[in-house]
Coordinates of C-alpha atoms in Angstrom, one line a residue:
M748 CA 110.8 -24.1 82.3
T749 CA 108.0 -22.4 80.2
K750 CA 104.9 -24.9 79.2
R751 CA 103.7 -23.9 76.0
T752 CA 100.2 -24.0 76.2
T753 CA 97.9 -24.6 72.8
P754 CA 94.8 -22.2 72.4
T755 CA 91.8 -23.9 72.5
K756 CA 90.0 -24.5 69.3
T757 CA 86.2 -22.8 69.4
R758 CA 83.5 -23.7 67.2
P759 CA 81.7 -21.1 65.1
S760 CA 77.5 -20.7 65.7
R761 CA 75.6 -21.9 62.9
A762 CA 74.6 -18.5 61.9
I763 CA 78.2 -17.6 61.1
R764 CA 79.0 -20.9 59.0
A765 CA 75.6 -20.1 57.0
K766 CA 77.0 -16.7 56.4
A767 CA 80.2 -18.2 55.5
A768 CA 78.6 -20.5 53.0
K769 CA 76.6 -18.1 51.6
D770 CA 79.2 -15.3 51.4
T771 CA 82.0 -17.6 49.4
T772 CA 81.1 -14.8 46.2
G773 CA 82.6 -11.8 47.6
S774 CA 80.8 -8.3 47.6
A775 CA 80.2 -6.7 44.1
P776 CA 82.0 -3.7 43.5
G777 CA 80.2 -0.5 45.1
D778 CA 78.0 -2.4 47.5
L779 CA 78.3 -1.2 51.1
P780 CA 81.1 -3.1 53.1
E781 CA 79.4 -5.6 55.5
D782 CA 78.5 -4.8 59.3
A783 CA 80.7 -7.5 61.7
A784 CA 78.0 -5.9 64.7
L785 CA 75.1 -7.3 62.6
D786 CA 76.2 -10.8 63.2
A787 CA 76.0 -10.2 66.9
F788 CA 72.5 -10.1 66.5
G789 CA 71.9 -13.2 64.3
L790 CA 71.2 -11.6 61.0
D791 CA 72.6 -11.8 57.5
S792 CA 74.6 -8.9 56.9
G793 CA 74.1 -9.6 53.1
T794 CA 70.5 -9.5 53.0
V795 CA 70.3 -6.6 54.7
L796 CA 72.6 -5.0 53.1
A797 CA 70.8 -6.0 49.7
A798 CA 67.6 -4.4 51.1
F799 CA 68.8 -0.8 51.6
A800 CA 71.4 -0.8 49.2
P801 CA 70.9 1.8 46.4
K802 CA 69.4 0.4 43.0
P803 CA 70.8 1.7 40.1
L804 CA 67.9 4.1 37.9
T805 CA 66.9 1.7 34.4
P806 CA 65.0 3.2 32.4
A807 CA 60.9 3.3 32.4
V808 CA 59.3 0.8 29.8
D809 CA 56.4 1.1 28.6
T810 CA 53.8 -1.4 27.9
P811 CA 53.5 -1.3 23.4
D812 CA 49.2 -1.1 23.8
P813 CA 48.6 -4.4 21.1
A814 CA 46.3 -1.7 18.8
A815 CA 49.3 0.9 18.5
A816 CA 51.7 -2.2 17.7
E817 CA 49.3 -3.3 14.6
E818 CA 48.8 0.4 13.8
G819 CA 52.8 0.3 13.8
E820 CA 53.1 -2.4 11.8
E821 CA 51.0 -1.3 8.9
E822 CA 52.8 2.0 8.7
Q823 CA 56.3 -0.2 8.5
T824 CA 55.1 -2.2 6.1
P825 CA 56.8 -0.9 2.4
S826 CA 53.8 -0.2 -0.1
A827 CA 53.5 -1.0 -3.2
P828 CA 55.2 2.0 -5.2
S829 CA 57.8 1.5 -2.4
R830 CA 58.9 -2.0 -4.4
A831 CA 61.3 -1.8 -7.0
G832 CA 60.0 -1.6 -10.1
A833 CA 56.6 -0.8 -9.1
Q834 CA 54.4 2.2 -10.6
P835 CA 52.4 4.5 -8.2
T836 CA 48.9 4.1 -8.2
A837 CA 46.9 7.1 -7.6
P838 CA 44.7 6.9 -4.6
R839 CA 41.4 4.6 -4.2
A840 CA 38.9 7.5 -4.3
P841 CA 36.7 7.0 -0.7
A842 CA 33.2 4.5 -1.5
P843 CA 30.0 7.5 -2.4
A844 CA 28.2 7.2 0.7
E845 CA 24.8 5.6 0.2
P846 CA 21.5 8.2 -0.2
A847 CA 20.4 8.0 3.5
Q848 CA 16.5 6.4 3.3
M849 CA 13.8 8.0 3.6
P850 CA 11.4 6.9 6.0
A851 CA 8.3 6.2 4.2
A852 CA 5.3 8.8 4.2
Q853 CA 2.7 7.7 6.8
A854 CA -1.0 8.2 5.0
S855 CA -2.2 11.6 5.8
P856 CA -5.8 11.5 7.5
V857 CA -7.0 13.2 4.8
R858 CA -6.3 10.8 2.4
H859 CA -7.9 8.0 4.9
Q860 CA -11.0 10.2 5.4
E861 CA -10.9 10.3 1.3
V862 CA -10.7 6.0 0.9
A863 CA -13.5 5.7 3.6
T864 CA -15.7 8.2 1.8
R865 CA -15.1 6.3 -1.9
A866 CA -15.8 3.1 0.5
V867 CA -19.2 4.4 1.9
S868 CA -21.0 6.0 -1.7
A869 CA -19.5 2.7 -3.4
A870 CA -21.1 0.5 -0.5
S871 CA -24.5 2.9 -0.6
N872 CA -25.1 2.9 -4.6
A873 CA -24.8 -0.6 -5.0
P874 CA -27.8 -1.7 -7.9
G875 CA -31.1 -3.2 -6.1
P876 CA -33.9 -5.0 -8.6
C877 CA -35.9 -2.5 -10.2
T878 CA -39.1 -3.5 -12.3
I879 CA -41.1 -1.2 -14.8
I880 CA -44.1 -1.7 -17.5
V881 CA -43.6 -1.6 -21.3
R882 CA -45.5 -2.1 -23.9
R883 CA -45.1 -6.3 -25.3
D884 CA -43.5 -4.7 -28.6
V885 CA -41.1 -3.3 -26.5
R886 CA -40.3 -6.2 -24.7
E887 CA -39.7 -8.4 -28.2
R888 CA -37.1 -5.4 -28.9
F889 CA -35.7 -4.9 -25.9
R890 CA -34.4 -9.6 -25.9
H891 CA -33.6 -9.1 -29.7
Y892 CA -31.2 -6.6 -29.0
Q893 CA -29.6 -8.1 -26.2
T894 CA -29.0 -11.1 -28.6
A895 CA -28.4 -9.4 -31.6
T896 CA -25.3 -8.0 -29.5
R897 CA -23.7 -11.3 -28.6
A898 CA -23.9 -12.1 -32.3
Q899 CA -21.5 -9.2 -32.7
T900 CA -19.6 -8.9 -29.8
G901 CA -19.4 -11.9 -28.2
T902 CA -20.9 -10.6 -25.2
E903 CA -24.6 -9.9 -24.0
P904 CA -26.0 -6.6 -21.7
T905 CA -27.3 -6.8 -19.0
N906 CA -31.1 -5.3 -18.7
A907 CA -29.8 -2.1 -17.2
V908 CA -26.9 -1.7 -19.2
V909 CA -29.8 -1.7 -22.0
V910 CA -31.4 1.0 -20.2
K911 CA -28.6 3.1 -19.2
R912 CA -28.1 3.1 -23.2
A913 CA -31.2 3.7 -24.5
F914 CA -31.1 7.0 -21.9
L915 CA -27.7 8.2 -22.6
H916 CA -29.0 8.1 -26.5
A917 CA -32.1 10.3 -26.3
H918 CA -29.9 12.6 -23.8
K919 CA -27.2 12.9 -26.4
H920 CA -29.9 13.3 -29.3
N921 CA -32.0 15.6 -26.9
L922 CA -34.8 13.7 -27.4
W923 CA -37.4 15.1 -24.1
A924 CA -40.0 17.2 -25.9
Q925 CA -40.4 14.3 -28.9
L926 CA -40.8 11.4 -26.4
R927 CA -43.7 13.2 -24.3
E928 CA -45.9 14.1 -27.3
D929 CA -45.2 10.6 -28.5
V930 CA -46.2 9.0 -25.1
R931 CA -49.1 11.6 -24.9
H932 CA -50.6 11.1 -28.3
R933 CA -49.9 7.3 -27.2
Q934 CA -52.0 8.0 -24.2
Q935 CA -54.8 9.8 -25.6
P936 CA -55.8 8.7 -29.6
A937 CA -57.6 11.2 -31.5
Q938 CA -61.0 9.9 -32.2
Q939 CA -63.9 10.7 -34.1
E940 CA -66.1 10.3 -31.1
D941 CA -63.9 13.2 -29.0
E942 CA -64.3 16.0 -31.5
D943 CA -64.6 19.4 -29.8
P944 CA -64.4 22.2 -31.8
L945 CA -65.3 25.1 -28.8
G946 CA -62.9 23.4 -26.5
L947 CA -65.7 23.0 -23.9
F948 CA -63.9 20.7 -21.8
G949 CA -60.5 22.0 -22.8
D950 CA -57.1 19.2 -23.3
V951 CA -56.5 17.3 -20.3
P952 CA -52.8 15.8 -20.5
A953 CA -52.8 13.7 -18.0
R954 CA -55.6 11.7 -18.8
R955 CA -55.7 8.1 -20.7
V956 CA -58.4 7.5 -22.6
D957 CA -56.7 4.0 -23.7
R958 CA -56.1 1.3 -21.1
G959 CA -53.9 -0.1 -23.5
G960 CA -50.9 0.3 -21.0
V961 CA -52.2 -1.9 -18.4
K962 CA -54.4 -4.8 -20.4
H963 CA -51.4 -5.2 -22.9
G964 CA -47.9 -3.9 -20.6
V965 CA -45.5 -6.3 -19.5
Q966 CA -42.8 -6.5 -16.6
Q967 CA -39.7 -5.6 -17.6
S968 CA -36.7 -5.8 -14.8
F969 CA -33.2 -4.4 -14.3
R970 CA -31.1 -4.0 -11.5
P971 CA -30.3 0.1 -11.3
S972 CA -28.0 1.9 -9.2
P973 CA -30.0 3.9 -6.6
Q974 CA -27.6 7.2 -8.9
E975 CA -29.3 5.7 -11.8
L976 CA -32.2 5.7 -10.9
A977 CA -32.3 8.7 -8.9
V978 CA -31.3 10.8 -13.1
Y979 CA -33.9 8.6 -14.4
D980 CA -36.9 10.2 -11.9
S981 CA -35.4 13.6 -12.5
H982 CA -35.5 13.7 -15.9
A983 CA -39.0 12.0 -16.2
A984 CA -40.7 14.9 -13.6
A985 CA -38.6 17.6 -15.3
H986 CA -39.9 16.6 -18.5
G987 CA -43.3 15.8 -17.9
F988 CA -43.9 12.3 -17.8
D989 CA -46.5 10.9 -15.2
N990 CA -44.0 8.2 -14.0
R991 CA -41.0 5.9 -14.4
S992 CA -42.2 3.3 -16.5
D993 CA -43.8 5.8 -19.0
F994 CA -40.2 7.7 -19.4
L995 CA -38.3 4.3 -19.8
D996 CA -40.8 3.4 -21.7
A997 CA -40.5 5.6 -24.2
V998 CA -36.9 5.7 -24.2
L999 CA -36.7 2.4 -25.0
E1000 CA -38.8 2.9 -27.9
V1001 CA -36.8 5.8 -29.9
F1002 CA -33.5 3.4 -28.9
L1003 CA -34.0 -0.1 -29.7
P1004 CA -34.1 -1.5 -33.6
P1005 CA -37.2 -2.7 -35.3
L1006 CA -37.4 -6.5 -34.9
P1007 CA -36.8 -7.6 -37.9
A1008 CA -39.9 -8.7 -40.9
R1009 CA -41.0 -11.8 -40.3
R1010 CA -41.0 -14.4 -43.1
L1011 CA -45.0 -15.5 -44.1
P1012 CA -45.1 -19.1 -44.2
R1013 CA -45.9 -20.2 -48.0

């Protein structure tokens, strides 16, 4: 009689059980067949085959640029003329370019020098005090002219302005020869005792025979500028006047109006 033997069942290893649990889905078509020899090394044949399996080619996708995407969206946006019933509009003219601002011109050194020269000349031409000797009646007429001018115009001229107006009046009418003769006759009045028919002593224009200019003269102050004073002195010397006082006294004498007639007391 032959004894039936039952084959001994062997339990699979842990690696094989894990493999069997993972490979329940089967192999995908096109994949390489599993290699049973890899089980001997305790490796997962599915993992190894997946690592060496050829990957399908996929088209490269470029990453869109945000700025390009925005421009594309603006270009794809339908414009006003493409809408139904919309009238085409004329293209907008570009805005006119603003004129370039020219840099401010810098003042040239010559301009600065001219301004500095004018400032220096103005400072050097500042008026200063001056005093002359005039006759008493000229002094009274001087004050009367200022008072009458204020009553007519509302403004009283200064002493320097009155002297300047008198000089300009004589210069305009070229009265220098007449003024010089008036001064000469006033300084040398002809008296009977001074008659010299033979001309023994000759004429002495610079000699004074009357001390009235010193005895009866009064002071008249004004504030001329150095330039005005230089003009007065140059004309006095050019036309034969002895000094500044005689020259301006004669100029004021011919310019100032006479005093009003005084009423006699009743």
